[in-house]
mmCIF file of C-alpha atoms in Angstrom:
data_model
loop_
_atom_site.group_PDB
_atom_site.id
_atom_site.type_symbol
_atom_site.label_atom_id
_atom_site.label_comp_id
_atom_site.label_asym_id
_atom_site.label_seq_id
_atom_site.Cartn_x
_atom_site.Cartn_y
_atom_site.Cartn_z
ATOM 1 C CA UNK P 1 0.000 0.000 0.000
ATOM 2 C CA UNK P 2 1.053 3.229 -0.655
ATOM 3 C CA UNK P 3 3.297 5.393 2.264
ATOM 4 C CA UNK P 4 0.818 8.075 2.374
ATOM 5 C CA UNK P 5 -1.085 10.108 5.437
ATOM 6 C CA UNK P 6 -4.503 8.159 4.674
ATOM 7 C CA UNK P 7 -6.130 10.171 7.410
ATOM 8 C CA UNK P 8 -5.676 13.568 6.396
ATOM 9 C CA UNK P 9 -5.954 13.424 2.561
ATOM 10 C CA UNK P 10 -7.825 16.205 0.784
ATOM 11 C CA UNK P 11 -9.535 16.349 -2.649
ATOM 12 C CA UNK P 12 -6.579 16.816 -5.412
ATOM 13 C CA UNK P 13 -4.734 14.692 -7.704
ATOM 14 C CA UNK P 14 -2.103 12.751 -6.479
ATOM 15 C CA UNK P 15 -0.969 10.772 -9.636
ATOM 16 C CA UNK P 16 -1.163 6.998 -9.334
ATOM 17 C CA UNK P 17 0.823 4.547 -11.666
ATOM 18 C CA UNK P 18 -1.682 3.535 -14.208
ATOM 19 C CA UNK P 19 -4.190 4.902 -16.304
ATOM 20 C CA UNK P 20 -6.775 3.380 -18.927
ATOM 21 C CA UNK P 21 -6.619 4.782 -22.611
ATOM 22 C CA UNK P 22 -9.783 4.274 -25.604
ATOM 23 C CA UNK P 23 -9.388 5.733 -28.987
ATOM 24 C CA UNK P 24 -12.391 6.096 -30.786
ATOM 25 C CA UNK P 25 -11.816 6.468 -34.862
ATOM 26 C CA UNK P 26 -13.133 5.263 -37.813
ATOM 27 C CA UNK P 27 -17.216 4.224 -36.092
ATOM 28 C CA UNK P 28 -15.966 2.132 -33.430
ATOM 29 C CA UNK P 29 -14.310 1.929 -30.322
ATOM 30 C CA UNK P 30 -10.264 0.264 -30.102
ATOM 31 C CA UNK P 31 -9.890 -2.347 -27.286
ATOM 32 C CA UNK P 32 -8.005 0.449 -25.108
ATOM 33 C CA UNK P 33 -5.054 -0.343 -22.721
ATOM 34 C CA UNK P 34 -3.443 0.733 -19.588
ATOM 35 C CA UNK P 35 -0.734 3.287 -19.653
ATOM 36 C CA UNK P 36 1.876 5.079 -16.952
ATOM 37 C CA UNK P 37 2.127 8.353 -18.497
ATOM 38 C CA UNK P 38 0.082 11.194 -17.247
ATOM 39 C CA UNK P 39 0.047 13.522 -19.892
ATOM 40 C CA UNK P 40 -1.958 13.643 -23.238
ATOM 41 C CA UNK P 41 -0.973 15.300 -26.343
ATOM 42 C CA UNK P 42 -3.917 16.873 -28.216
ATOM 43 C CA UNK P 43 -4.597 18.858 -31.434
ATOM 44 C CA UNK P 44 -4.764 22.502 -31.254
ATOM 45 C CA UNK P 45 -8.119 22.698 -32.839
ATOM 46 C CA UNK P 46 -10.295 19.985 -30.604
ATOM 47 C CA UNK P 47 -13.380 20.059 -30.402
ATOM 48 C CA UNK P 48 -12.752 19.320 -26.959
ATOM 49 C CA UNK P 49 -10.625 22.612 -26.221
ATOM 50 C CA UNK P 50 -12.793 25.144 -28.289
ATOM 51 C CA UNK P 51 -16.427 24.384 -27.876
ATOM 52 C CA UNK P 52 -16.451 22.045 -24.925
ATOM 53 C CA UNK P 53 -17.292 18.777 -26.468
ATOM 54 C CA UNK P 54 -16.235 16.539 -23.570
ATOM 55 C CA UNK P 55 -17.954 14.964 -20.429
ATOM 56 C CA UNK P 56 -16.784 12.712 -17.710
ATOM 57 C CA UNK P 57 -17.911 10.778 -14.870
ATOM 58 C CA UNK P 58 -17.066 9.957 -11.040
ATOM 59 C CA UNK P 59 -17.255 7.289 -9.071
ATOM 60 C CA UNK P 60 -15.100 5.506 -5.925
ATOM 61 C CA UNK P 61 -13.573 2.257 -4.738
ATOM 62 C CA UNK P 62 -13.944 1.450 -1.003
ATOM 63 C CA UNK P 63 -11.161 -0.708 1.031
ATOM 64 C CA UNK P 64 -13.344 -3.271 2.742
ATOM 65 C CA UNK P 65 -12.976 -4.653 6.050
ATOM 66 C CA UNK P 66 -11.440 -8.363 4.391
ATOM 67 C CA UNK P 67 -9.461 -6.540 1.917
ATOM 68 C CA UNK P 68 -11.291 -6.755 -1.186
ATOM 69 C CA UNK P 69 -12.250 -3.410 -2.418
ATOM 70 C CA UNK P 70 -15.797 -2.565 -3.755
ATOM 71 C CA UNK P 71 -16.929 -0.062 -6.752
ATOM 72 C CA UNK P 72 -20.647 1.384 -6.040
ATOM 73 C CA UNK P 73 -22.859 1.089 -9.067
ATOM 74 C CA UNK P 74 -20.122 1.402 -12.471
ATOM 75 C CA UNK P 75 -23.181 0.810 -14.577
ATOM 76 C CA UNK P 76 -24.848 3.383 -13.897
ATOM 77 C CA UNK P 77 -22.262 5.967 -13.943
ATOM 78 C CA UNK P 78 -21.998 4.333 -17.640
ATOM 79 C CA UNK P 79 -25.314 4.950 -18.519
ATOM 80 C CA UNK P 80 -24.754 8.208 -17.306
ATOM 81 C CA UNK P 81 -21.814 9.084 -19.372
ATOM 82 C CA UNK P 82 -23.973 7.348 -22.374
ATOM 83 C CA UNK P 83 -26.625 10.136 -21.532
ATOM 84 C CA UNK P 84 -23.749 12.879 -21.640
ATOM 85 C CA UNK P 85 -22.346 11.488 -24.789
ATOM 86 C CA UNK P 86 -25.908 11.364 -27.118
ATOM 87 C CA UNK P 87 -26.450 14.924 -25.455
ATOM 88 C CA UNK P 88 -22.688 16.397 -27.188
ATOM 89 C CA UNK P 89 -22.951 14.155 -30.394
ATOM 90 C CA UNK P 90 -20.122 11.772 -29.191
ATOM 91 C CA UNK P 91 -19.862 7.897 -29.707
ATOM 92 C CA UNK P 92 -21.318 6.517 -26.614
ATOM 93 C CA UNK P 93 -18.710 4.177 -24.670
ATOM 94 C CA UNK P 94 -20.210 0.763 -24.269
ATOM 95 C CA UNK P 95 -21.208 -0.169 -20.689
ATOM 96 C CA UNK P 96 -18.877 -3.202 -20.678
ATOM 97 C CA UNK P 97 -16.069 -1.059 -22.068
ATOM 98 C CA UNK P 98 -16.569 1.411 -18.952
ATOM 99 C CA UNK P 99 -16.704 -1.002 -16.396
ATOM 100 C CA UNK P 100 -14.126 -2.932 -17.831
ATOM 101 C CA UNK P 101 -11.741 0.380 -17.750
ATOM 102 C CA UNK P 102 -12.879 1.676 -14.199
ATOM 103 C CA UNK P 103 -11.838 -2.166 -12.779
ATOM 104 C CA UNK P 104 -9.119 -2.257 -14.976
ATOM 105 C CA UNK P 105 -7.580 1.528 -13.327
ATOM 106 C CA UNK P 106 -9.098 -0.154 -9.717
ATOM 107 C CA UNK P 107 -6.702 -3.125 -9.900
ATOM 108 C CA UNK P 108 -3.412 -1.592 -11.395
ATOM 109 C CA UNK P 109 -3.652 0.631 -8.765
ATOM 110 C CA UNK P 110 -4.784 -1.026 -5.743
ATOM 111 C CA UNK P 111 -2.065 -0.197 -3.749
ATOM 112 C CA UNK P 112 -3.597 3.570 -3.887
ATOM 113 C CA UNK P 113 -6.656 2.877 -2.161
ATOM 114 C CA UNK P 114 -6.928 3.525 1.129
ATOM 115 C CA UNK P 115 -6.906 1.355 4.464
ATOM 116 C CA UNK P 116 -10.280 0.097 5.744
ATOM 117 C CA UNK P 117 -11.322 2.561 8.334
ATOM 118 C CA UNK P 118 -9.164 5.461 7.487
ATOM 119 C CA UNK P 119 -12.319 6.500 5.141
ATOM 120 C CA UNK P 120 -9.976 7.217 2.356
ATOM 121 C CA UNK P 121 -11.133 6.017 -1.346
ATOM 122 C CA UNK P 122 -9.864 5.818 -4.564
ATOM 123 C CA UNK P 123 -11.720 8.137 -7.174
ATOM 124 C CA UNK P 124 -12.159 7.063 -10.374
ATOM 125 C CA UNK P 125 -12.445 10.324 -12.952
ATOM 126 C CA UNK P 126 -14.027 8.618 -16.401
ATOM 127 C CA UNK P 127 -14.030 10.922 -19.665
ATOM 128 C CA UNK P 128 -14.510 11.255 -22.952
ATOM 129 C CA UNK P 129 -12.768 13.944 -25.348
ATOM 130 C CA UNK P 130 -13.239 15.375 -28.612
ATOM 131 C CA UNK P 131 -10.319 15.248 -30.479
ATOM 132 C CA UNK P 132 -8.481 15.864 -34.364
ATOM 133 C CA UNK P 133 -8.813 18.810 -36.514
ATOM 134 C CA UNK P 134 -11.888 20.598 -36.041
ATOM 135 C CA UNK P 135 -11.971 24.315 -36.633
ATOM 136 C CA UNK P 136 -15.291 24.631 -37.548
ATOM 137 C CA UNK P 137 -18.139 24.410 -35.024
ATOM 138 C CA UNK P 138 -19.451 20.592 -35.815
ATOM 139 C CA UNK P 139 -18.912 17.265 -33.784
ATOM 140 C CA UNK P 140 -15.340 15.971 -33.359
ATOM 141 C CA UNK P 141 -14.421 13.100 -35.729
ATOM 142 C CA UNK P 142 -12.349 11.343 -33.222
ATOM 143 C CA UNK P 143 -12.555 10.683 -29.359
ATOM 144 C CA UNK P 144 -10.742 9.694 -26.372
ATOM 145 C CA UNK P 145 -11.880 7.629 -23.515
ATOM 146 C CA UNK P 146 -9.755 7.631 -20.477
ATOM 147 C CA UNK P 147 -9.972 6.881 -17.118
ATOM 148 C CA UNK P 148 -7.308 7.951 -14.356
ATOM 149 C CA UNK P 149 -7.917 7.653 -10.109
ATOM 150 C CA UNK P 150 -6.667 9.294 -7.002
ATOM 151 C CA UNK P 151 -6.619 8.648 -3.482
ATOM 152 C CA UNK P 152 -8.864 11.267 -1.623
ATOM 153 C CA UNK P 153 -9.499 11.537 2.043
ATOM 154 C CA UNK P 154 -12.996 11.580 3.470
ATOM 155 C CA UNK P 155 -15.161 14.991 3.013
ATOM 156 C CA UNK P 156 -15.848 15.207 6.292
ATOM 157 C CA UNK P 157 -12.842 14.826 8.975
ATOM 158 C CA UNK P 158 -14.442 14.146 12.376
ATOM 159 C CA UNK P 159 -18.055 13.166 11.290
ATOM 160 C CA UNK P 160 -21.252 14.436 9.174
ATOM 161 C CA UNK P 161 -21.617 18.130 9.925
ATOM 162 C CA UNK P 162 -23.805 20.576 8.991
ATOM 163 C CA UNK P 163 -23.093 23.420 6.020
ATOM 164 C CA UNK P 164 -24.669 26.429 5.495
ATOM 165 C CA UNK P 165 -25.770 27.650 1.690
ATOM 166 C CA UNK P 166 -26.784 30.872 -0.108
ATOM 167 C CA UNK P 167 -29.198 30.984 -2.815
ATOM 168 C CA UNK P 168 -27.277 32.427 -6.136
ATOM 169 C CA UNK P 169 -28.784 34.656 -7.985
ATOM 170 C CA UNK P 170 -27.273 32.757 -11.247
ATOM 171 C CA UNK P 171 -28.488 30.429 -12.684
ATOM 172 C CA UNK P 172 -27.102 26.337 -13.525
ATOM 173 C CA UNK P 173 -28.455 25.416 -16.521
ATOM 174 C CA UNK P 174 -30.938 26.333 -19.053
ATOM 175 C CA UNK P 175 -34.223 25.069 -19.059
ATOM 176 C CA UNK P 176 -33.645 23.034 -22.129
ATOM 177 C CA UNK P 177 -29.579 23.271 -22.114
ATOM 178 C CA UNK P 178 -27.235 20.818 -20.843
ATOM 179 C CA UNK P 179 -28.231 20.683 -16.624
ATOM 180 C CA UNK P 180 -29.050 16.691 -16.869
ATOM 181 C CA UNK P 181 -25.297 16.184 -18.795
ATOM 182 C CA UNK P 182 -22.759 15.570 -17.142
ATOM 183 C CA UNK P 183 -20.375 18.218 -18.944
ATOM 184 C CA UNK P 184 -17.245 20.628 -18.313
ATOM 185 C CA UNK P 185 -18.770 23.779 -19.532
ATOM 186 C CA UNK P 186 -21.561 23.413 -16.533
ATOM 187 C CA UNK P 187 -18.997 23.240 -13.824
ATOM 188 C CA UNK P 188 -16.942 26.043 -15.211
ATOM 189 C CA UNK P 189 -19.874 27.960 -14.558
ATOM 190 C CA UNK P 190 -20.308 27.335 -11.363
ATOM 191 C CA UNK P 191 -16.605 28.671 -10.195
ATOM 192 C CA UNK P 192 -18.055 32.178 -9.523
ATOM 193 C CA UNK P 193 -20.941 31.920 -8.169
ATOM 194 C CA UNK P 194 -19.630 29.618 -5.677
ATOM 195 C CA UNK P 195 -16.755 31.872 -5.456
ATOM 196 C CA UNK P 196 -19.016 34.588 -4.010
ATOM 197 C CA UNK P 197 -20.717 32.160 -1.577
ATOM 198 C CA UNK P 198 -17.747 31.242 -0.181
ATOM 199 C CA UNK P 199 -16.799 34.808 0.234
ATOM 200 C CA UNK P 200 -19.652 35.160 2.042
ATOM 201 C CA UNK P 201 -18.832 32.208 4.628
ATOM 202 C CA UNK P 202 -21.221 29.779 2.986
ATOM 203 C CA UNK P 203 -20.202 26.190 1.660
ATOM 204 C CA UNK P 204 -21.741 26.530 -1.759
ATOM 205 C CA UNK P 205 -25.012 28.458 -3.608
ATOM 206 C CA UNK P 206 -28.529 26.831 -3.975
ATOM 207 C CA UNK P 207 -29.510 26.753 -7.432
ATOM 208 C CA UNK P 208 -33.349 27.702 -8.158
ATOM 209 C CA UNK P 209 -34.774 26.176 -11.755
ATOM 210 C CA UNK P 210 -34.275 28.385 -13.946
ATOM 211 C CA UNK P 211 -37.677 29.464 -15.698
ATOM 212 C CA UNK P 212 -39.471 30.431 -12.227
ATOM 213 C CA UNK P 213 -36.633 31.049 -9.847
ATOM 214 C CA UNK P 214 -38.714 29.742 -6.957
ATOM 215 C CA UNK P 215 -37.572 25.598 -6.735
ATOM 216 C CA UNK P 216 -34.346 24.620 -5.457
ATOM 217 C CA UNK P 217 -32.480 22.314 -8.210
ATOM 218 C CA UNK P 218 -28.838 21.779 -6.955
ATOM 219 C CA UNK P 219 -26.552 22.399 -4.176
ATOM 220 C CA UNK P 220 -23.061 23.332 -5.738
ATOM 221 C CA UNK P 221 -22.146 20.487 -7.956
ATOM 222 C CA UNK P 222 -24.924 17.839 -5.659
ATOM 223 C CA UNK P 223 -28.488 16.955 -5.632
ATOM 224 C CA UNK P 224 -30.966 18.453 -3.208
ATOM 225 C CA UNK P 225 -33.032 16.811 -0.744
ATOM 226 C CA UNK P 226 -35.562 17.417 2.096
ATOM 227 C CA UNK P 227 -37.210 15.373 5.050
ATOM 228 C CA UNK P 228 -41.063 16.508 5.227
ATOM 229 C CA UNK P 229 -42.324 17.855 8.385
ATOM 230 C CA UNK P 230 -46.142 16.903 8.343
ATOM 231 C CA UNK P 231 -45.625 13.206 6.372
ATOM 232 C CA UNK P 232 -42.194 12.114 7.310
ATOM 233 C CA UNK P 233 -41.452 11.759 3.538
ATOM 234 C CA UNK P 234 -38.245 11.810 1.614
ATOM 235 C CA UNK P 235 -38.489 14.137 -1.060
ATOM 236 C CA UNK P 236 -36.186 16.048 -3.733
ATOM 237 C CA UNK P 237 -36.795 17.930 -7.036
ATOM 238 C CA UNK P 238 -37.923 16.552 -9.991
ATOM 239 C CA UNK P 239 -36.464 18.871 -13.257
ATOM 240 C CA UNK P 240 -35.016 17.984 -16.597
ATOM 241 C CA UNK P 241 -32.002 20.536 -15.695
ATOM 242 C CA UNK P 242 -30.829 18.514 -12.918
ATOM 243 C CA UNK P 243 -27.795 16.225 -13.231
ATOM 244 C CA UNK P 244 -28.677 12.850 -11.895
ATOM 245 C CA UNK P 245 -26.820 11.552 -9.142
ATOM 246 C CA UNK P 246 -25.694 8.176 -8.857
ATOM 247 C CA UNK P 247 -26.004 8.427 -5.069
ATOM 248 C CA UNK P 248 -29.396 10.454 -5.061
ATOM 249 C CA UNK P 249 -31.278 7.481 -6.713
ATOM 250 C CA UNK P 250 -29.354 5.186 -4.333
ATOM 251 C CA UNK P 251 -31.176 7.180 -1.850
ATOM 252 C CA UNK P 252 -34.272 7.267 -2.902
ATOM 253 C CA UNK P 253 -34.304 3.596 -2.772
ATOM 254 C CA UNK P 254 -33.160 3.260 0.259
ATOM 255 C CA UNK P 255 -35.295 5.456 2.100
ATOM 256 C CA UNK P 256 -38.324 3.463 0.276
ATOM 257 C CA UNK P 257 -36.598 0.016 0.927
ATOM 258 C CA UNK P 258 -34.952 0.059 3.909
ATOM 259 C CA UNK P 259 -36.466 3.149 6.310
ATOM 260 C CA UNK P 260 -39.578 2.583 4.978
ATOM 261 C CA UNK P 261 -40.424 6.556 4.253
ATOM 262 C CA UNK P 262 -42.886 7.624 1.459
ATOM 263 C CA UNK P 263 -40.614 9.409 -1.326
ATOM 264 C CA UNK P 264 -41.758 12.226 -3.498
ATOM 265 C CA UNK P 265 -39.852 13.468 -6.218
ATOM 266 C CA UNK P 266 -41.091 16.804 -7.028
ATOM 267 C CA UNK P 267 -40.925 20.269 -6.451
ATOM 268 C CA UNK P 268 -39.129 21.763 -3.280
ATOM 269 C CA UNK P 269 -40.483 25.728 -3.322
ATOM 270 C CA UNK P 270 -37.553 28.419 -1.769
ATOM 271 C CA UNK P 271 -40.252 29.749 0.018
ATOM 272 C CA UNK P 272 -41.629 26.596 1.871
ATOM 273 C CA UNK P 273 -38.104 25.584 4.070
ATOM 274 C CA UNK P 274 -40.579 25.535 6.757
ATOM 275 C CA UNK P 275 -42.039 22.689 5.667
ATOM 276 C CA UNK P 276 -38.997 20.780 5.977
ATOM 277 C CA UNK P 277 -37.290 19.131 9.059
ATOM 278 C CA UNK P 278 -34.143 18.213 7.695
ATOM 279 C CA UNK P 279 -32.182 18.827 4.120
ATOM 280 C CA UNK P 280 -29.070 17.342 2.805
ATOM 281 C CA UNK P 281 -27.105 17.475 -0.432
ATOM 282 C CA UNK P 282 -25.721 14.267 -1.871
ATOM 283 C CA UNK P 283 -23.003 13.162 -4.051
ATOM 284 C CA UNK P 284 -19.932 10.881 -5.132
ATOM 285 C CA UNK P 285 -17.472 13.249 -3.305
ATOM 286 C CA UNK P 286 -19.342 14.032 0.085
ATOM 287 C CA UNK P 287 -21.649 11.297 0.098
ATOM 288 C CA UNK P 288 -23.741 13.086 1.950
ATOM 289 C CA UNK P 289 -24.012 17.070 3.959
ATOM 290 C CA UNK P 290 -26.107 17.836 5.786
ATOM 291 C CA UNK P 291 -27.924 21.171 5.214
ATOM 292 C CA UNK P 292 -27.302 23.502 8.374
ATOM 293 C CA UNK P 293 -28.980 26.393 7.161
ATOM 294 C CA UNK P 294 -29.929 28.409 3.883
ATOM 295 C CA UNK P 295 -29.967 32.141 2.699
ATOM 296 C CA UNK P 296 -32.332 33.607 0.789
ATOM 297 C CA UNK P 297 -33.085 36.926 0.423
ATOM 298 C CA UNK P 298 -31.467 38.202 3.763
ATOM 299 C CA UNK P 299 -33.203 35.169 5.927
ATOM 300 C CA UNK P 300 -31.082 31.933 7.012
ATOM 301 C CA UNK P 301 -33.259 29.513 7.705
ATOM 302 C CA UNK P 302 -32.014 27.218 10.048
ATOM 303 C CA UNK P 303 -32.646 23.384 10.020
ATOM 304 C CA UNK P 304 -29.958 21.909 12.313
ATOM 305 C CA UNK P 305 -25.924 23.718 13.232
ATOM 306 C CA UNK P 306 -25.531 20.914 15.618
ATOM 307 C CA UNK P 307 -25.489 17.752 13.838
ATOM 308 C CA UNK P 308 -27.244 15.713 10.892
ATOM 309 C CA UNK P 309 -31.054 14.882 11.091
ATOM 310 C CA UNK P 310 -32.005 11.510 12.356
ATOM 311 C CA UNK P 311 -33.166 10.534 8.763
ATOM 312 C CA UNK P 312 -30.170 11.850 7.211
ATOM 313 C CA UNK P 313 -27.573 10.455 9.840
ATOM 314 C CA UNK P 314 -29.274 7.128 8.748
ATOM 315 C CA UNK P 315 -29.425 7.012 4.828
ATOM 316 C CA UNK P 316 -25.721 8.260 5.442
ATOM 317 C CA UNK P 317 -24.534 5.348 7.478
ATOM 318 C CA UNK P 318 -26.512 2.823 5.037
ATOM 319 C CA UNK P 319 -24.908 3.956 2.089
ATOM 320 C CA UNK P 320 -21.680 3.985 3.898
ATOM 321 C CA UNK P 321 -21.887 0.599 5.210
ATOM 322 C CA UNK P 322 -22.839 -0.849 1.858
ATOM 323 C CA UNK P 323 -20.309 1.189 0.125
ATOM 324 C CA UNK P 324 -17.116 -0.152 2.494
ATOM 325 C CA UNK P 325 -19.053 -3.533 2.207
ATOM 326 C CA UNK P 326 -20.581 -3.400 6.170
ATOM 327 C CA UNK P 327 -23.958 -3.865 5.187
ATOM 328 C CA UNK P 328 -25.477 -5.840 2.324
ATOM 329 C CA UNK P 329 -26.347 -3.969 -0.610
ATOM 330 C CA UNK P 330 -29.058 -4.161 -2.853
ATOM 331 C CA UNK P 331 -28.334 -6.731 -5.802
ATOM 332 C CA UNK P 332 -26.066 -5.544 -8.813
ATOM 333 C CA UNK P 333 -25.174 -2.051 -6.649
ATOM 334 C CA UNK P 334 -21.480 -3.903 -5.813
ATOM 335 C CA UNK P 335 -18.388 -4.998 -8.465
ATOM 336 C CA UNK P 336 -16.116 -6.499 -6.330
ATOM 337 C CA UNK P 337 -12.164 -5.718 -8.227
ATOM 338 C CA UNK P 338 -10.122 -9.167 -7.722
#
């Protein structure tokens, strides 16, 4: 295993030894192969570089408690990146072919995943690029598929804690644009708004949907959700500009499945918080946060600065568990990496 401070890793790249390269030319996909260098050479005029024709994908592998280590759902991270490809006009990569490069990156670089119970993980960064010649504005004619990893550290050093969030005035994604892909050209703008939340002394901005401004869509670069007051249901927003989250339909099945809570998937008004005992936001990177507070319009409303909802403290220790292989998971949600 690698001679690294598992305990106190951050979020950054940390370059491991190998990494998993596709070339797509000519209508179809080569077999790809591992490779040790880092770097990529690329045409001055991609697609990729000028007009943003790329997308990628995250997901983890979890130490577990015997050794073996444990991806969470590759398949649907591959039918994500499928989603993000038809959306750009790029070859879609082949679910095998994903999950046979993410396993492929797991197991050259095994010794770069963490210790059981240090709550480090190997991330797994899946993209694809539009490459060649392309000066005019039109769909690459060639693509790259790669797949590198990191070792990160846990989000959250010394347990789930609440984070307070602002309500941006800017907006995500377009009504009709690109919110549900999983693209580059969305995060890039998200850097200043979430610049001047920060600023601020919040975590992140709340993103309302775009054509009313008045229902939360996304937390920073996570999914939304609330715990109802009067019915004790689970319930987060329902839009076509929402990206959506491998670990937000995880949720919703287990709150159905194993808490037993009615789930809703609809709209979540700014203006009704009230209505709400607990929030969270949820995602590869944190998992899950817990929503302390949010600003709106001068007001924080306050859910909990202590410590995560009872709900919310569960669905995060279920997930957990099944991720780190504690807890059984649902069938198909495990690929174990011999």
């Amino acid at each position: 295993m690698s001679n690294l401070d598992w305990n106190n890793l951050g979020f950054e790249y940390i370059k491991t030894d190998f990494r998993f390269v596709a070339h797509y030319k000519d209508g179809a996909w080569s077999a790809g192969s591992l490779v040790e260098d880092n770097q990529l050479s690329l045409h001055e005029a991609s697609p990729a570089l000028h007009y943003a024709q790329q997308c990628f994908e995250g997901l983890k592998a979890y130490r577990c408690q015997d050794n073996s280590i444990n991806l969470f759902r590759p398949e649907e991270n591959a039918k994500r990146l499928q989603q993000s490809c038809q959306r750009l006009l790029m070859p879609s990569v082949p679910v095998d072919l994903f999950v046979h490069a993410c396993t492929q990156v797991v197991k050259a670089n095994t010794k770069w995943v963490g210790p059981y119970g240090s709550g480090a993980t190997l991330y797994v960064r899946p993209l694809v690029l539009g490459v060649g010649a392309g000066l005019g504005l039109r769909p690459a004619s060639e693509f790259l598929f790669l797949v590198f990893c990191a070792p990160v550290g846990p989000y959250f050093h010394g347990g789930v804690r609440p984070a307070n969030f602002i309500v941006s005035e800017f907006d995500r994604a377009a009504p009709n644009g690109t919110g549900a892909a999983k693209v580059g050209g969305n995060y890039a703008g998200s850097l200043l708004p979430a610049k001047l939340a920060k600023e601020q002394g919040f975590s992140d901005c709340v993103y309302l949907d775009p054509a009313t401004h008045t229902k939360i869509e996304e937390v920073g670069a996570a999914n939304f959700f609330a715990i109802s007051k009067k019915s004790g249901a689970f319930v987060t927003p329902s839009s076509p500009s929402i990206l959506p989250s491998i670990t937000r339909i995880s949720l919703v099945h287990l709150a159905k499945e194993k808490l037993g809570l009615e789930v809703v998937e609809g709209d979540i008004f700014i203006n009704s918080l009230h209505e709400y005992s607990e929030a969270g936001v949820c995602g590869t990177a944190a998992v899950i946060v817990p929503v302390g507070g949010i600003s709106y319009q001068g007001n924080l409303h306050v859910f909990s600065q202590e410590k995560a909802g009872p709900i919310t403290q569960k669905l995060y220790d279920t997930l957990v568990g099944m991720q780190f292989g504690d807890l059984e998971a649902p069938q198909g949600w495990i690929t174990k990496v011999s």
